[in-house]
PDB file of C-alpha atoms in Angstrom:
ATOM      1  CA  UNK A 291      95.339 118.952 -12.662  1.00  0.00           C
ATOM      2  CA  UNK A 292      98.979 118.676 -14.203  1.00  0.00           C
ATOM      3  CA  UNK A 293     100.613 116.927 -11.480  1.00  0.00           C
ATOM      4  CA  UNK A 294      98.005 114.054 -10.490  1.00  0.00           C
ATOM      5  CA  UNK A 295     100.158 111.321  -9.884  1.00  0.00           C
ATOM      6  CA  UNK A 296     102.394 113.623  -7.381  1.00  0.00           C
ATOM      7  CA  UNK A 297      99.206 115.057  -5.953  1.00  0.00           C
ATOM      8  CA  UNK A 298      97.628 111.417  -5.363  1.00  0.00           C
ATOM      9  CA  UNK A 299     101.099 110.316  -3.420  1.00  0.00           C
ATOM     10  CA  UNK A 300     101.205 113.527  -1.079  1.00  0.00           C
ATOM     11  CA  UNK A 301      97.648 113.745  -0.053  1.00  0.00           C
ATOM     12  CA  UNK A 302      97.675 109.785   0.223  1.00  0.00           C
ATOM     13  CA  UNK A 303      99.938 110.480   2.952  1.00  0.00           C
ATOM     14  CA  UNK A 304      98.371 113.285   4.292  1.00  0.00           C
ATOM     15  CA  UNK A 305      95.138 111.656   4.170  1.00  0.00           C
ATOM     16  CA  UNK A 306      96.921 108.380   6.329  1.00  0.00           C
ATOM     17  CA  UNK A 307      98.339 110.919   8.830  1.00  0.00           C
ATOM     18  CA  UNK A 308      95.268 112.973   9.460  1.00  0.00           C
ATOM     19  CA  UNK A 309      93.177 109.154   9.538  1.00  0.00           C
ATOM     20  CA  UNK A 310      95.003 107.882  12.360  1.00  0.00           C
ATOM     21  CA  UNK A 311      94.738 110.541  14.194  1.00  0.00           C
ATOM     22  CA  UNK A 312      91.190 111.375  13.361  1.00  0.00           C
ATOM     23  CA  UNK A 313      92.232 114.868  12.429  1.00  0.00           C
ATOM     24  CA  UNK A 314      90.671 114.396   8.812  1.00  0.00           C
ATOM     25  CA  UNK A 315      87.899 117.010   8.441  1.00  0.00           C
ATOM     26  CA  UNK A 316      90.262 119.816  10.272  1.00  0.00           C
ATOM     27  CA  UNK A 317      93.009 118.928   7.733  1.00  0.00           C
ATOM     28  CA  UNK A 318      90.995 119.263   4.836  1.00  0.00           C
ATOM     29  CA  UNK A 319      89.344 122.769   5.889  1.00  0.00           C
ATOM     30  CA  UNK A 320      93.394 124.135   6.639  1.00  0.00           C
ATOM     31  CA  UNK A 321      94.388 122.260   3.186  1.00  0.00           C
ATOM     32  CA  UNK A 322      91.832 123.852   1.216  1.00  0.00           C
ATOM     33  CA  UNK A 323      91.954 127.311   3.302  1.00  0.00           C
ATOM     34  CA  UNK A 324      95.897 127.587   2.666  1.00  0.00           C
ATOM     35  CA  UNK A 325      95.313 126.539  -1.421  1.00  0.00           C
ATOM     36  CA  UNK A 326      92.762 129.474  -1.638  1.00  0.00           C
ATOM     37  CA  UNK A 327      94.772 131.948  -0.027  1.00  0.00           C
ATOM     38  CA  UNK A 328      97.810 130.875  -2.010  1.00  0.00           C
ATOM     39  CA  UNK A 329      96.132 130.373  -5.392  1.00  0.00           C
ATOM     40  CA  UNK A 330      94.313 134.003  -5.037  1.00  0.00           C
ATOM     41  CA  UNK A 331      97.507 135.977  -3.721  1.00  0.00           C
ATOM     42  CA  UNK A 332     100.123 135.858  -6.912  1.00  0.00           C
ATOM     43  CA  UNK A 333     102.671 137.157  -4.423  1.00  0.00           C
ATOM     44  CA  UNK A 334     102.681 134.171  -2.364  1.00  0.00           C
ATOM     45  CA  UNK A 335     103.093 131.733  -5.158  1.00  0.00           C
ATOM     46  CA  UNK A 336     105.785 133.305  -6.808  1.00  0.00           C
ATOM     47  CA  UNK A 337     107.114 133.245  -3.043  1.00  0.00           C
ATOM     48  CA  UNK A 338     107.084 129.407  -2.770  1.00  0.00           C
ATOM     49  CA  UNK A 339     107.634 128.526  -5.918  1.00  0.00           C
ATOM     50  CA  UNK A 340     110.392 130.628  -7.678  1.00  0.00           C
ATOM     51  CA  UNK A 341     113.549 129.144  -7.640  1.00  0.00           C
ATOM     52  CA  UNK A 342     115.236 132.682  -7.353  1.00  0.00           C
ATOM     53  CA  UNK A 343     114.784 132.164  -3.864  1.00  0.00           C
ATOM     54  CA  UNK A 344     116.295 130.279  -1.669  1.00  0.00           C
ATOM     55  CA  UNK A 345     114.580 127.513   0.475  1.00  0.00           C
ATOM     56  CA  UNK A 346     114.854 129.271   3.650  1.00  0.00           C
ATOM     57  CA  UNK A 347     113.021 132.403   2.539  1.00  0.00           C
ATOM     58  CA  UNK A 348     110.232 130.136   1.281  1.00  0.00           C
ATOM     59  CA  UNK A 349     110.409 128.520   4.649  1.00  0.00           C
ATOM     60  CA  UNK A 350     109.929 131.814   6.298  1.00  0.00           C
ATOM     61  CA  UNK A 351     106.973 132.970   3.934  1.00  0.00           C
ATOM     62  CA  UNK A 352     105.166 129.484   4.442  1.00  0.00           C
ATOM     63  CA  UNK A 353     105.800 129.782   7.589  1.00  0.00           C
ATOM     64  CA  UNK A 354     103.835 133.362   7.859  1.00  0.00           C
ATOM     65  CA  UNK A 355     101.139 132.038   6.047  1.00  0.00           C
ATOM     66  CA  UNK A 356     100.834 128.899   8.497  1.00  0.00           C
ATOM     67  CA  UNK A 357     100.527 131.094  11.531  1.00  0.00           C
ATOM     68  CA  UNK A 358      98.397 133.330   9.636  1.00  0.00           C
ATOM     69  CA  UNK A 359      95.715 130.841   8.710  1.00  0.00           C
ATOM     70  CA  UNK A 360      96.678 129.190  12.145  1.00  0.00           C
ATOM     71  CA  UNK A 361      96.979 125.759  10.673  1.00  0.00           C
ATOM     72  CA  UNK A 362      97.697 122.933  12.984  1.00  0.00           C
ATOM     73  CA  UNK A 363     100.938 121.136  13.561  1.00  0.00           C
ATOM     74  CA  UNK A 364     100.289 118.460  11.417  1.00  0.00           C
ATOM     75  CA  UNK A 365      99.579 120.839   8.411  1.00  0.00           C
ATOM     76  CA  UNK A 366     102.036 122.930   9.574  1.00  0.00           C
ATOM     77  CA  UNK A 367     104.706 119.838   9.338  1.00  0.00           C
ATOM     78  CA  UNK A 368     103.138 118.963   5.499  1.00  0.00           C
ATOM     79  CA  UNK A 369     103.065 122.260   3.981  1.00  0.00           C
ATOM     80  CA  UNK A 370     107.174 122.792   5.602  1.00  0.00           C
ATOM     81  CA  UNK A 371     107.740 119.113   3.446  1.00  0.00           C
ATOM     82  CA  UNK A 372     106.128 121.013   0.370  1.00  0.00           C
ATOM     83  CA  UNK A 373     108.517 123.805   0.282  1.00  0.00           C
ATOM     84  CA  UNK A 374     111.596 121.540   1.421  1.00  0.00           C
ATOM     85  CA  UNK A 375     110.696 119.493  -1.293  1.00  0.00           C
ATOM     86  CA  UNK A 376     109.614 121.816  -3.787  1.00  0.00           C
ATOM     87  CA  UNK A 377     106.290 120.545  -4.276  1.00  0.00           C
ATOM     88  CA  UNK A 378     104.305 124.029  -3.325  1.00  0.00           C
ATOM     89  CA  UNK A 379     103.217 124.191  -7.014  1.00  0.00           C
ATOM     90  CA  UNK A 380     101.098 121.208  -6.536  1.00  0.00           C
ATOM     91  CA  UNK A 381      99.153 122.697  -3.420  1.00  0.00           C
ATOM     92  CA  UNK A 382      96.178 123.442  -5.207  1.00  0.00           C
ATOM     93  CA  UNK A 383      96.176 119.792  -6.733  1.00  0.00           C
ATOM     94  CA  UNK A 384      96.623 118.336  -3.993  1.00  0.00           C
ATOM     95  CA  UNK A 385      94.153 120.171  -2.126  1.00  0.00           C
ATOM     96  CA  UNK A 386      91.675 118.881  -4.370  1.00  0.00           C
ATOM     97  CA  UNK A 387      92.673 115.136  -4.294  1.00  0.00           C
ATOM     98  CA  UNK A 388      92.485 115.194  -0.685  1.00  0.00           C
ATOM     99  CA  UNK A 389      88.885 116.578  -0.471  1.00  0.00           C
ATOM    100  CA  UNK A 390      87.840 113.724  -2.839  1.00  0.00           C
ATOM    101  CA  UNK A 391      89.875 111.564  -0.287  1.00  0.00           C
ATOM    102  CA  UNK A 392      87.917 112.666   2.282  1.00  0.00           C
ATOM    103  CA  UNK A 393      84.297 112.714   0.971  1.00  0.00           C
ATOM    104  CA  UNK A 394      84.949 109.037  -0.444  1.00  0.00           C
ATOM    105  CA  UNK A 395      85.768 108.493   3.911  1.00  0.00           C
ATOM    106  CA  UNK A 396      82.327 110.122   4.785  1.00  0.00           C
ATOM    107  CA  UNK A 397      80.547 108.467   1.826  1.00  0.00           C
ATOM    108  CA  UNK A 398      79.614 111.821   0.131  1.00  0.00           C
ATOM    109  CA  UNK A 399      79.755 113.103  -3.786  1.00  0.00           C
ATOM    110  CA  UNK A 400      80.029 116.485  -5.045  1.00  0.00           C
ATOM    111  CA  UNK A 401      77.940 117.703  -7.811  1.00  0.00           C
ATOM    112  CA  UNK A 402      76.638 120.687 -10.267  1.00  0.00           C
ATOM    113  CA  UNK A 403      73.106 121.045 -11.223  1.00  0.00           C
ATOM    114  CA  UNK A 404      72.688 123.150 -14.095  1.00  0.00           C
ATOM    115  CA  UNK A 405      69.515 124.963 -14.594  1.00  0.00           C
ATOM    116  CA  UNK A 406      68.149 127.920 -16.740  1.00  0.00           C
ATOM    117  CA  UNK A 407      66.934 129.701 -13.607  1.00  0.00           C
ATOM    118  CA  UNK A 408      67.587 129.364 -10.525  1.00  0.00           C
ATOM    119  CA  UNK A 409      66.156 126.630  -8.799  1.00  0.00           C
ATOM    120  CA  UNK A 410      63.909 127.075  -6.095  1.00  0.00           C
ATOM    121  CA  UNK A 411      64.837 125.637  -2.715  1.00  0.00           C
ATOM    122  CA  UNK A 412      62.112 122.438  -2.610  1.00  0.00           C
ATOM    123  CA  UNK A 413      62.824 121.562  -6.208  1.00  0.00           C
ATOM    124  CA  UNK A 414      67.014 121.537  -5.219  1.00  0.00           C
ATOM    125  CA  UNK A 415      66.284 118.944  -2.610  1.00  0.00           C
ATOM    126  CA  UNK A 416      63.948 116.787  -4.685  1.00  0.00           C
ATOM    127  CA  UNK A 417      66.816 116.923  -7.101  1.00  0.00           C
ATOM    128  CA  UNK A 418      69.144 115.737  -4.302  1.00  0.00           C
ATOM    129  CA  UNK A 419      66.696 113.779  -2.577  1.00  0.00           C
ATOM    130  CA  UNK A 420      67.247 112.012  -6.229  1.00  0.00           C
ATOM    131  CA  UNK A 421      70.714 112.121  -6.609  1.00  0.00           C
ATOM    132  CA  UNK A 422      71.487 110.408  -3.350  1.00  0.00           C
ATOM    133  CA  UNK A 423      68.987 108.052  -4.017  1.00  0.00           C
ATOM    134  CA  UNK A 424      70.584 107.006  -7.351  1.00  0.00           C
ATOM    135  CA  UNK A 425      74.222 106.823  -5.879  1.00  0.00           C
ATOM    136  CA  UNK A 426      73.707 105.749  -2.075  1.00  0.00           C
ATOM    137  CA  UNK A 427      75.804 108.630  -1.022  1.00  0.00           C
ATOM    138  CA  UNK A 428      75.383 111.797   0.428  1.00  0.00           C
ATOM    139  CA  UNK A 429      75.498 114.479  -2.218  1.00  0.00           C
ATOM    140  CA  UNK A 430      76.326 117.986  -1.851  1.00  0.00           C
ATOM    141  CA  UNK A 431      75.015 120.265  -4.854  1.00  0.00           C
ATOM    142  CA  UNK A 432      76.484 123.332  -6.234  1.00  0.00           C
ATOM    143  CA  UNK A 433      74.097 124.855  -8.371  1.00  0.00           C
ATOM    144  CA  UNK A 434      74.883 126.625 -11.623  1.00  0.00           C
ATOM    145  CA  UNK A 435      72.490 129.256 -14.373  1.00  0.00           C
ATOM    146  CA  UNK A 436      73.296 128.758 -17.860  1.00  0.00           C
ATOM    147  CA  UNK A 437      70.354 130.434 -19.816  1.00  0.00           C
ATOM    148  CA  UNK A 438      71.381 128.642 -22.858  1.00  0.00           C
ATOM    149  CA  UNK A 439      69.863 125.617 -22.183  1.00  0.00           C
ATOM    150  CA  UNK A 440      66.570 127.373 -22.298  1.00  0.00           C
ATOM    151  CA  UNK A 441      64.743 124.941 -19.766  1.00  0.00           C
ATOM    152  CA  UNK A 442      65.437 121.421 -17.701  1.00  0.00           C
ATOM    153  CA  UNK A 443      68.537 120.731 -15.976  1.00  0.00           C
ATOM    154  CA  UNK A 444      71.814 118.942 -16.087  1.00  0.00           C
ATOM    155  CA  UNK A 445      72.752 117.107 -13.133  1.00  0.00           C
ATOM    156  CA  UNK A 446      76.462 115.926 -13.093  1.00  0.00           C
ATOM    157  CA  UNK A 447      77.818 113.542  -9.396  1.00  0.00           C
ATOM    158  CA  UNK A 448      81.230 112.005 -10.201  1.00  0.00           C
ATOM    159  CA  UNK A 449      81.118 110.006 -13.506  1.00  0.00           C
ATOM    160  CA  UNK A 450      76.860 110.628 -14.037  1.00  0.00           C
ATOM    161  CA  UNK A 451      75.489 112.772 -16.226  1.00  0.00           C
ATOM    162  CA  UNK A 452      71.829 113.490 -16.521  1.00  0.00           C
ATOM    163  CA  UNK A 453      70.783 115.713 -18.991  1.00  0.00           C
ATOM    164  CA  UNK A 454      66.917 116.658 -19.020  1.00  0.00           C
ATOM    165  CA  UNK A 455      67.887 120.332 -20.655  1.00  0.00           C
ATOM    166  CA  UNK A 456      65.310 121.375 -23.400  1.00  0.00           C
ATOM    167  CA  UNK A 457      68.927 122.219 -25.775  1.00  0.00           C
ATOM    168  CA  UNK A 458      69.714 118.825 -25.613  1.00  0.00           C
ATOM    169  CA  UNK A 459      66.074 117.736 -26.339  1.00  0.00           C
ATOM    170  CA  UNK A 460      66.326 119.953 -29.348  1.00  0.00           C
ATOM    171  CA  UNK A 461      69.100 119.403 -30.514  1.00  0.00           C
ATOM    172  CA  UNK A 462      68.164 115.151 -30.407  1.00  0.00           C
ATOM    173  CA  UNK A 463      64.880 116.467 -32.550  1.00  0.00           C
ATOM    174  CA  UNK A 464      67.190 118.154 -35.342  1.00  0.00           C
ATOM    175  CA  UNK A 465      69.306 115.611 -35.366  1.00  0.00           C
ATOM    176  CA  UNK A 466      66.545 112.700 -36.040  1.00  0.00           C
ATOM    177  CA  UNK A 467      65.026 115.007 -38.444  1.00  0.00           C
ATOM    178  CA  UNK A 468      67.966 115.020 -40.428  1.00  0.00           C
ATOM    179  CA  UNK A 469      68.682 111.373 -40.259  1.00  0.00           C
ATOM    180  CA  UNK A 470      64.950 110.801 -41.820  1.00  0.00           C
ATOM    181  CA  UNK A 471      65.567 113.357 -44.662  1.00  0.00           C
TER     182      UNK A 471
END
């Protein structure tokens, strides 16, 4: 995230907006629905955020894309302040900040487990069950295969880290064996 601070200050506001009107959960699926379909179409950011053109075509092409992904007015009335502003470029950023925003609202984490195969469904939910247990939130997993760390798993919510991966056993072994040479 380059622009953090400038991210923080526009989905503050957003987040205030779509709080006191209860709206939060429907802003954060148009937020994060317009990012994607911005981030993935190079057209449409060069669009919004090349200063060759002028405001009001980047008015009109936001505008498209808000009755395309049939935002609501609120959203609608955000994303027009981004390109007024100039601020499109931070969309994706601020996309992001917001869904943190919101899952610190409804008391939920996000997190990776890492695992050398993939896991099977009972042994995910234990590792949740786990996870939730050890941050008193609600944690949603995304689950990730890295062969190379041959066994174990790597659990990462927020700032924790646990790492019971068979690489990082090893490498702890090679390491003490070298200290005691």
């Amino acid at each position: 995230m380059k622009n953090t601070v400038l991210a923080k200050r526009y989905a503050k506001a957003l987040f205030a907006v779509g709080k006191e009107e209860g709206s939060l959960e429907e802003l954060s699926r148009n937020l994060a629905e317009v990012a994607a379909a911005i981030a993935t179409t190079p057209e449409l950011i060069d669009a919004l955020v090349n200063p060759v053109y002028p405001v009001e075509v980047r008015e009109k092409v936001m505008d498209y894309v808000i009755k395309s992904m049939k935002a609501s007015q609120v959203m609608a009335n955000f994303l027009n302040l981004l390109v007024q502003k100039k601020r499109a470029n931070v969309l994706a950023d601020i996309a992001e900040v917001f869904q943190v925003m919101v899952d610190d609202d409804n008391n939920i984490c996000r997190g990776k487990v890492v695992s050398a195969t993939e896991l099977s469904s009972s042994l995910n939910d234990k590792v949740k069950a786990m996870l939730e247990k050890i941050t008193g939130r609600q944690v949603i997993l995304k689950n990730e295969v890295d062969p190379s760390i041959i066994g174990g798993l790597i659990a990462k919510v927020g700032d924790l880290v646990l790492d019971g991966s068979i690489k990082t056993q090893l490498t702890g072994l090679k390491e003490s064996i070298k200290g005691s040479e």
